[in-house]
Short mmCIF file of C-alpha atoms in Angstrom, two decimals:
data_model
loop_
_atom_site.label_atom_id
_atom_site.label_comp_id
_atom_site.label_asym_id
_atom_site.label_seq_id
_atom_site.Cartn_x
_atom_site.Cartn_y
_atom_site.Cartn_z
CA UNK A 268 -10.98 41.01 12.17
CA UNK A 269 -13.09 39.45 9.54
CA UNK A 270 -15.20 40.61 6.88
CA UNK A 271 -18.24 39.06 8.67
CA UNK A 272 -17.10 40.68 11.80
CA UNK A 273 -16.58 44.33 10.15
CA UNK A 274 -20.19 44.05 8.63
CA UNK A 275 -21.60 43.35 11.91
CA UNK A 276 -20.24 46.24 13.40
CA UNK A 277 -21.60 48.62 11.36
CA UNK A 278 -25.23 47.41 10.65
CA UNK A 279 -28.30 49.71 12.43
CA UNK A 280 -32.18 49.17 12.38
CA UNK A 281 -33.79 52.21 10.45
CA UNK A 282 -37.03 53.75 11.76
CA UNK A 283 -39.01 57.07 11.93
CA UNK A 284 -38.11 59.58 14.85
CA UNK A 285 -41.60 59.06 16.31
CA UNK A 286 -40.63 55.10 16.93
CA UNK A 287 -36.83 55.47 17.91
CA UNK A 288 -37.45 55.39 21.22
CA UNK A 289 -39.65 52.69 21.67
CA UNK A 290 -37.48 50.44 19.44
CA UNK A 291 -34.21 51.46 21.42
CA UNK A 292 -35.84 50.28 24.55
CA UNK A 293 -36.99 46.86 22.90
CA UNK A 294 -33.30 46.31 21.45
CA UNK A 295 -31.98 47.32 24.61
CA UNK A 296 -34.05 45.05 26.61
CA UNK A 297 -33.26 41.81 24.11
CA UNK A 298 -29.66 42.91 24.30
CA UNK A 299 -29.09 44.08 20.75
CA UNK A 300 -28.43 47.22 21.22
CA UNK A 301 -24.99 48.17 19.89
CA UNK A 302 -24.21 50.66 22.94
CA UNK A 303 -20.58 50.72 21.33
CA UNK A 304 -21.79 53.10 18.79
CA UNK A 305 -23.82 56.46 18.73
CA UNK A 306 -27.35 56.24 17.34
CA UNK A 307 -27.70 59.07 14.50
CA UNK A 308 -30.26 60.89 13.44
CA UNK A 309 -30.49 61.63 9.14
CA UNK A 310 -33.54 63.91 8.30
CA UNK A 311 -36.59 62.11 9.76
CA UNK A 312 -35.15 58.72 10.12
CA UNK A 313 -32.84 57.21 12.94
CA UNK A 314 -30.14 54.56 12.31
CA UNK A 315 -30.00 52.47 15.63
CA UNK A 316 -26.90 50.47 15.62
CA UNK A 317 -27.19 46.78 16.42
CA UNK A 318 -25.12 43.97 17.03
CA UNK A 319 -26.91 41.64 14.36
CA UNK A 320 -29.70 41.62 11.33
CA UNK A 321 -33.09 41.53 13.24
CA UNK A 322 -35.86 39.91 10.89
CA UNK A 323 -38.83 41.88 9.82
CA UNK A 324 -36.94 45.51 10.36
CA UNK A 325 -34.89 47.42 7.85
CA UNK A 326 -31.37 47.29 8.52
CA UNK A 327 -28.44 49.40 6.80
CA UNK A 328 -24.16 49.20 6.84
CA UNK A 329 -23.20 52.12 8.03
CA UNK A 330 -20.56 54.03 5.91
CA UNK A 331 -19.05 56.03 8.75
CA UNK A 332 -20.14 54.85 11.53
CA UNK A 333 -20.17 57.16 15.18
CA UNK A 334 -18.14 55.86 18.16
CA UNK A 335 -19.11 56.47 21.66
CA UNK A 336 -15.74 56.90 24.07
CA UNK A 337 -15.59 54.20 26.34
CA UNK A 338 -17.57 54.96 29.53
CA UNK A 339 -16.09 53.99 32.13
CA UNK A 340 -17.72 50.91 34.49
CA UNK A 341 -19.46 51.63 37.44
CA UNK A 342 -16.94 49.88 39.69
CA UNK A 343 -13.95 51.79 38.20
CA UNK A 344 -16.19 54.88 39.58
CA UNK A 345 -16.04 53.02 43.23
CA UNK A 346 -12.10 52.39 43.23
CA UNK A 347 -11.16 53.21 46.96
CA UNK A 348 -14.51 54.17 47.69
CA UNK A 349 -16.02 50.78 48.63
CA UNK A 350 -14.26 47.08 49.51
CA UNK A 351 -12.92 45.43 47.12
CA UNK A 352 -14.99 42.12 47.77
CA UNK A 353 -18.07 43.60 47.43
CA UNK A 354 -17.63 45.28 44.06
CA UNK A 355 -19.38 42.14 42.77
CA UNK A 356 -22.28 42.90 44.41
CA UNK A 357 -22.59 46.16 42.32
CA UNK A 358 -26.25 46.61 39.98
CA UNK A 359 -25.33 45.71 36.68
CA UNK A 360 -28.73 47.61 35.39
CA UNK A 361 -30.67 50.60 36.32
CA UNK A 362 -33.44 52.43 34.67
CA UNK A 363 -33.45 55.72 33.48
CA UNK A 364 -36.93 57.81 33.49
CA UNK A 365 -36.49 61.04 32.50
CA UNK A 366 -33.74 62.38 34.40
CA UNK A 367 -33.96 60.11 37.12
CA UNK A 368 -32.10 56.71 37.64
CA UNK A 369 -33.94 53.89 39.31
CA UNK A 370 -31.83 50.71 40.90
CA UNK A 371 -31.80 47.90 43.30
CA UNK A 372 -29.23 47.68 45.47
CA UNK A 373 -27.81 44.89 47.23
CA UNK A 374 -28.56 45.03 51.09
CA UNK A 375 -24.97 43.72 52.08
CA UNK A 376 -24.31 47.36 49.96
CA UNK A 377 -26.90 49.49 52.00
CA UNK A 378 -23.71 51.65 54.25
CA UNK A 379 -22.71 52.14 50.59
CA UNK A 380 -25.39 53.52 48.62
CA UNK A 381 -25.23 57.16 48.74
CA UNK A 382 -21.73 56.63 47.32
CA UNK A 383 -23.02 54.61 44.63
CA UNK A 384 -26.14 57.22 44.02
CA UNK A 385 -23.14 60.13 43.43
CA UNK A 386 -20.97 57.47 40.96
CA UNK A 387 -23.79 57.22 38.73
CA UNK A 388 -24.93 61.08 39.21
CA UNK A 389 -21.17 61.46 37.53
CA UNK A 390 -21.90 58.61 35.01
CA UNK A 391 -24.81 60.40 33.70
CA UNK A 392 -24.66 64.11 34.06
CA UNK A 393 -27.90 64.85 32.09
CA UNK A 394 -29.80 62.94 34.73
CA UNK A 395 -30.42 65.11 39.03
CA UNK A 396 -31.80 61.94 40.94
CA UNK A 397 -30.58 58.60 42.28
CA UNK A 398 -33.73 56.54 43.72
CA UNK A 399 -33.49 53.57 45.02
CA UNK A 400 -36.37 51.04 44.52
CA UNK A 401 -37.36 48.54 47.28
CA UNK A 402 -40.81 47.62 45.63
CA UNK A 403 -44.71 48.45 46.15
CA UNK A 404 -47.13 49.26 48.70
CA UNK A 405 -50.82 49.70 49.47
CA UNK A 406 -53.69 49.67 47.01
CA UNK A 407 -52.44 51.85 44.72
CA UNK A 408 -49.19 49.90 44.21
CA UNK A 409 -47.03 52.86 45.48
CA UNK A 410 -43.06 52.78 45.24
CA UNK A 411 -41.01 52.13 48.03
CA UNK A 412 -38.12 53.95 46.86
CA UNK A 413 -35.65 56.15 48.61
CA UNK A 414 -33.13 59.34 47.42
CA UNK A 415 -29.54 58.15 47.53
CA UNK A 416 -27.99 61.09 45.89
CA UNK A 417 -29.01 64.58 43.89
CA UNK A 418 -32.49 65.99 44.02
CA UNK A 419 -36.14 64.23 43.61
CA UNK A 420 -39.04 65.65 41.82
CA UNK A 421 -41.31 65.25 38.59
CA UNK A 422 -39.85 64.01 35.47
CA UNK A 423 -40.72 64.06 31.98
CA UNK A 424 -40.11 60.68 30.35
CA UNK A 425 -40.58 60.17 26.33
CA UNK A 426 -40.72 57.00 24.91
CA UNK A 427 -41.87 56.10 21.44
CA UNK A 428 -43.36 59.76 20.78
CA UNK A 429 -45.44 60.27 23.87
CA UNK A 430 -45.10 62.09 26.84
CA UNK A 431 -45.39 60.72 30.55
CA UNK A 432 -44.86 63.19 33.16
CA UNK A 433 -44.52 62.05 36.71
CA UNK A 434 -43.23 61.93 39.85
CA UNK A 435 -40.89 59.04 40.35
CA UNK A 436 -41.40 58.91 44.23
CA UNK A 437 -44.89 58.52 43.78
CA UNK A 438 -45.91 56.71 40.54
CA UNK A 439 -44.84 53.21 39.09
CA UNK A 440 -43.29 52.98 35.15
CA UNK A 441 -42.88 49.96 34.35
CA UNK A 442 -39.64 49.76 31.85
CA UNK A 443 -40.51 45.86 31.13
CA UNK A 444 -43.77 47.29 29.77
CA UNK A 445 -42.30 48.78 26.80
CA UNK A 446 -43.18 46.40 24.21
CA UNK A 447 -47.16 46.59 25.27
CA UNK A 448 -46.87 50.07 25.47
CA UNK A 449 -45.82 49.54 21.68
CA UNK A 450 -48.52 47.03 20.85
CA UNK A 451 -51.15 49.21 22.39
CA UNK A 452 -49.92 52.45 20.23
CA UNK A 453 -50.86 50.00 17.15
CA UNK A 454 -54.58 49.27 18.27
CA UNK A 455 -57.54 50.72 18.24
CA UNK A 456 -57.74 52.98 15.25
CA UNK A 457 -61.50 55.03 15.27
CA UNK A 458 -62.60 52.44 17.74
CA UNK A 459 -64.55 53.16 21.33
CA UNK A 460 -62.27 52.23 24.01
CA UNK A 461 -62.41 51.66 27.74
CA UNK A 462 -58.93 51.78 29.64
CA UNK A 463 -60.16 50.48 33.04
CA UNK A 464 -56.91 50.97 34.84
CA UNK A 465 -55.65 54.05 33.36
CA UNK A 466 -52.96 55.02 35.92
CA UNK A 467 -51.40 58.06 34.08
CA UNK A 468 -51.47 56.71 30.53
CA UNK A 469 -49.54 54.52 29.97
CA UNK A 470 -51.65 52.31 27.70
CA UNK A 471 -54.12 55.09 26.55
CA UNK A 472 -51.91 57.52 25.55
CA UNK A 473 -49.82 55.37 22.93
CA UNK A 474 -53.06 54.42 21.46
CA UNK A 475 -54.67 58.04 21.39
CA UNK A 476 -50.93 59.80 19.93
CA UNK A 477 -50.69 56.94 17.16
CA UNK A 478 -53.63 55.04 16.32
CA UNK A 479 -56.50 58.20 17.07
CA UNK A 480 -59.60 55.78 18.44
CA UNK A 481 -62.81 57.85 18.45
CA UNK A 482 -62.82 57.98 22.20
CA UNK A 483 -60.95 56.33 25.13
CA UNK A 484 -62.52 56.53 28.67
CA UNK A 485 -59.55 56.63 30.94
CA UNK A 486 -60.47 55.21 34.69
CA UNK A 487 -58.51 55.51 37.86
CA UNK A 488 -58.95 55.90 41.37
CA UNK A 489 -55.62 57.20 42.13
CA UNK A 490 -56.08 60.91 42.66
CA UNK A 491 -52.30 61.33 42.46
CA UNK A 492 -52.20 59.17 39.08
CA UNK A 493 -55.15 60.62 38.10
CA UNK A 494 -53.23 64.04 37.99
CA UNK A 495 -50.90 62.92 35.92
CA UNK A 496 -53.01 61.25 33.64
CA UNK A 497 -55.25 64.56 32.81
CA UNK A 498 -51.71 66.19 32.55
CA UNK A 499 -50.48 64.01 30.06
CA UNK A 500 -53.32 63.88 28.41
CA UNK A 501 -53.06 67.73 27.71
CA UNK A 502 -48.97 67.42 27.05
CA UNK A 503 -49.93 64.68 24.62
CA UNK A 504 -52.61 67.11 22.49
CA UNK A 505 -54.96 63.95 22.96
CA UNK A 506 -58.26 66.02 25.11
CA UNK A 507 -60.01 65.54 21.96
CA UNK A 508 -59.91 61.51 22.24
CA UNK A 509 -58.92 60.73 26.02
CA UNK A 510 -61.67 61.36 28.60
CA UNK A 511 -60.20 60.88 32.51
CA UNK A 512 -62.43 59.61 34.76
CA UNK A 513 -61.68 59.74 38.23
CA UNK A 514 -62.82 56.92 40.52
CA UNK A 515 -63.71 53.37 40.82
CA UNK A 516 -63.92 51.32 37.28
CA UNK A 517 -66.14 48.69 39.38
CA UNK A 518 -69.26 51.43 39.39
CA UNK A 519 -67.78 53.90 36.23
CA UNK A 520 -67.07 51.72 33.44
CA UNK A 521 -69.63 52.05 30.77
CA UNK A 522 -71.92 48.93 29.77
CA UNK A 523 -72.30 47.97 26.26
CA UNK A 524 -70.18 50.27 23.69
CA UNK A 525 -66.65 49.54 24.29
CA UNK A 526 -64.90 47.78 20.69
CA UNK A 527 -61.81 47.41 23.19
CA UNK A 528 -61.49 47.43 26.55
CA UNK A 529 -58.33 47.29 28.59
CA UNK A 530 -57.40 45.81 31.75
CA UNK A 531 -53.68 46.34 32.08
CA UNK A 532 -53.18 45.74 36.73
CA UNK A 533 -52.42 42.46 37.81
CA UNK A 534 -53.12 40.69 41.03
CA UNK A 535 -56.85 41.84 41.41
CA UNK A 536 -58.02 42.22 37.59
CA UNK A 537 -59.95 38.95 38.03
CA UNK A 538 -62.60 40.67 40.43
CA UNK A 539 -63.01 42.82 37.72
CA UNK A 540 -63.86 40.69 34.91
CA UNK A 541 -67.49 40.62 34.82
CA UNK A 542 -67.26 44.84 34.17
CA UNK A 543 -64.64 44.45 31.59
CA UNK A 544 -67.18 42.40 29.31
CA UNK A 545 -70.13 43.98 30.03
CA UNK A 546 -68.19 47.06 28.63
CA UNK A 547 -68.11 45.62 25.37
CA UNK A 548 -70.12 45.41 22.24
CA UNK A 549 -70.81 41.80 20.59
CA UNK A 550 -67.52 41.09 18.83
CA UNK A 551 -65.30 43.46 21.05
CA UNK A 552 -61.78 42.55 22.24
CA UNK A 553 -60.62 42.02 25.93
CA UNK A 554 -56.56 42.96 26.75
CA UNK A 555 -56.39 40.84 30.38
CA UNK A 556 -53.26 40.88 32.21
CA UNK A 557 -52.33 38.92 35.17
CA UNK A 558 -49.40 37.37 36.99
CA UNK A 559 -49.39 33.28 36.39
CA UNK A 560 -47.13 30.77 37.55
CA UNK A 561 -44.62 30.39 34.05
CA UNK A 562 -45.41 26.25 33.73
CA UNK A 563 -49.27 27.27 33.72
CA UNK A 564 -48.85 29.83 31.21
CA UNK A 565 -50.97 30.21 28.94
CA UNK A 566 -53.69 28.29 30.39
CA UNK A 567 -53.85 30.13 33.58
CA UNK A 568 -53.99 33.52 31.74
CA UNK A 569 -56.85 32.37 29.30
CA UNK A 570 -59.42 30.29 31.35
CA UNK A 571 -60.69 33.38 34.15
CA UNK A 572 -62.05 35.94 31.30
CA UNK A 573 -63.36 32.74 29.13
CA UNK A 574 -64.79 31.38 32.51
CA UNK A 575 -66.45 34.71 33.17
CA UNK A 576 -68.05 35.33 29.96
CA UNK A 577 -69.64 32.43 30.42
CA UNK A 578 -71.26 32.85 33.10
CA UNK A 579 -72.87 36.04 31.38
CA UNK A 580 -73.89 33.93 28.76
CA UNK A 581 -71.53 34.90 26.05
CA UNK A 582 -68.64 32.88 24.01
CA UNK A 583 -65.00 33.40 24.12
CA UNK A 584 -62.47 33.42 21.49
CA UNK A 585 -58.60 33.80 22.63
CA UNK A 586 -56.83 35.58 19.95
CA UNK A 587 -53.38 34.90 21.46
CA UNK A 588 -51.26 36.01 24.59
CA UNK A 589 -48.19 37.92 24.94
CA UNK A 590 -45.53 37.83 28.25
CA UNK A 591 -44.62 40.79 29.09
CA UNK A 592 -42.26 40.45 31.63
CA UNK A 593 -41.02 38.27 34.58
CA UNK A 594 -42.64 39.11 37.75
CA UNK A 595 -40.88 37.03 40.37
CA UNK A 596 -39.00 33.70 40.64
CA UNK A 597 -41.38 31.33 38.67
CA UNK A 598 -44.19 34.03 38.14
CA UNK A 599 -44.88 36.05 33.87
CA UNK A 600 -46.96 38.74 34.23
CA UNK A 601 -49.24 38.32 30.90
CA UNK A 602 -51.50 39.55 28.52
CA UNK A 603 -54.16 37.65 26.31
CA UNK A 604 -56.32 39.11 24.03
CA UNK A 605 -60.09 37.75 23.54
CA UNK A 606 -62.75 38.41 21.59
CA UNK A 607 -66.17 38.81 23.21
CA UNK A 608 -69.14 37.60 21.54
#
């Protein structure tokens, strides 16, 4: 082994225990994660080991650094208990939420799946629930998911200091929205803000725990979502900033005394436009996301909200866009950021 090579395997990205757990999900998600080593914890700062130097955050060399025991892999869990030929049809990823693991499984798998729930039941032990996901439904983007082993119920997931409770049979969380979720907890700072999609907070309550705007009005018309989010908002300690409002955000967002207003659903957030800036003051700033075909991005993601403001007779300014995650074969689901004037 080289020097080079030594080094590498002992550098970790240092941040504050309020931030560990959204960085861990970022470095996890880029695949710089170091999952070889244990991430340790030294007085109010975490050392997150990674498999390189990562510009703009501080890295240290580990003196002694903490190894993790090999796990072992998911298809050394399945020996005898599934065909061998199909072992290559095995997830290679899941999500964890709370103490619940969410996966796809491969259909030719389906007679298999409970067996595969129970292997990863053993391969975490912290976590009681196996779901697996088989995608949306109905207006309120409901989860098509199903219990392959242990026992459902509501979960409490943190990420990047803030609470989410939920039910995971009954609510979406998005793991590919970690890094908004981040950008969001950085914005907004004694600033009016309307949240026009709330769901159960995952956008507002970032922003309330870390950057304290002077209000955020919280819409949704989910009454199961809508639970949650008045939930978390109490968990959180946030009443004093967060206002839920239960209902449409077509008739219930506010005109003219938002700084920022959010619009974090795709696939119908165009028919909402018009509301979104009328929300907001002269010189306030638009987050719209929507699902656009990847060779039109980020054209197709800019023109609707500069289209609709103006036809209300006021000027656009893009102030850049952000992908957030791949939606489908072909298809980013987006963000871009305007400013309203």
């Amino acid at each position: 082994m080289t020097r080079a090579t030594c080094e590498r395997d002992r550098l970790a990205v240092v941040v504050g225990s309020s931030e560990a757990a959204g960085v861990i999900g970022m470095l996890r998600e880029k695949g710089l994660l170091d999952k070889r080593r244990k991430i340790v914890r030294r007085g109010e700062m975490v050392e997150i080991p990674v498999l390189k130097e990562i510009t703009g955050m501080q890295i240290v060399e580990q003196q002694s650094p903490e190894h993790y025991i090999k796990m072992p892999e998911l298809a050394d869990l399945l020996d005898g208990s599934i065909p061998e030929p199909l072992k290559k049809l095995l997830p290679r990823g899941w999500f964890i939420l709370g103490d619940t693991i969410i996966l796809r499984i491969n259909p030719a798998l389906s007679e298999h799946r409970r067996v595969i729930g129970a292997a990863l039941l053993r391969l975490y032990p912290r976590c009681r629930c196996v779901l697996e996901d088989k995608g949306v439904r109905g207006q309120f983007r409901e989860p098509c998911r199903e219990v392959i082993a242990g026992t459902p119920g509501e979960t409490i997931h943190r990420e990047n200091g803030v609470i989410f409770k939920l039910d995971p049979m009954r609510i979406m969380f998005s793991q590919g929205n970690v890094k908004e979720r981040m950008r969001m907890a950085s914005l907004g700072k004694d600033e009016i803000v309307v949240d026009m999609f709330a769901g159960i907070g995952y956008f507002s309550l970032p922003m309330a725990v870390h950057s304290r705007p002077s209000r955020i009005t919280a819409i949704e018309i989910n009454p199961i979502a809508h639970k949650y989010l008045v939930e978390n908002i109490r968990l959180n300690r946030v009443e004093d900033i967060v206002e839920p409002v239960l209902g449409d955000c077509a008739v219930l967002t506010p005109e003219g005394e938002a700084d920022r207003v959010i619009m974090g659903m795709v696939g119908i957030t165009e028919r909402y436009l018009r509301r979104g800036i009328e929300a907001l003051r002269p010189g306030g700033i638009l987050h719209y996301h929507q699902n656009v075909p990847a060779w039109q991005y980020p054209d197709a993601l800019i023109r609707p909200p500069v289209h609709a403001a103006a036809l209300l007779g006021r000027s656009a300014e893009p102030l850049g866009c952000h992908k957030i995650k791949k939606y489908a074969p072909g298809i980013i689901h987006g963000v871009t950021d305007i400013r309203i004037c």
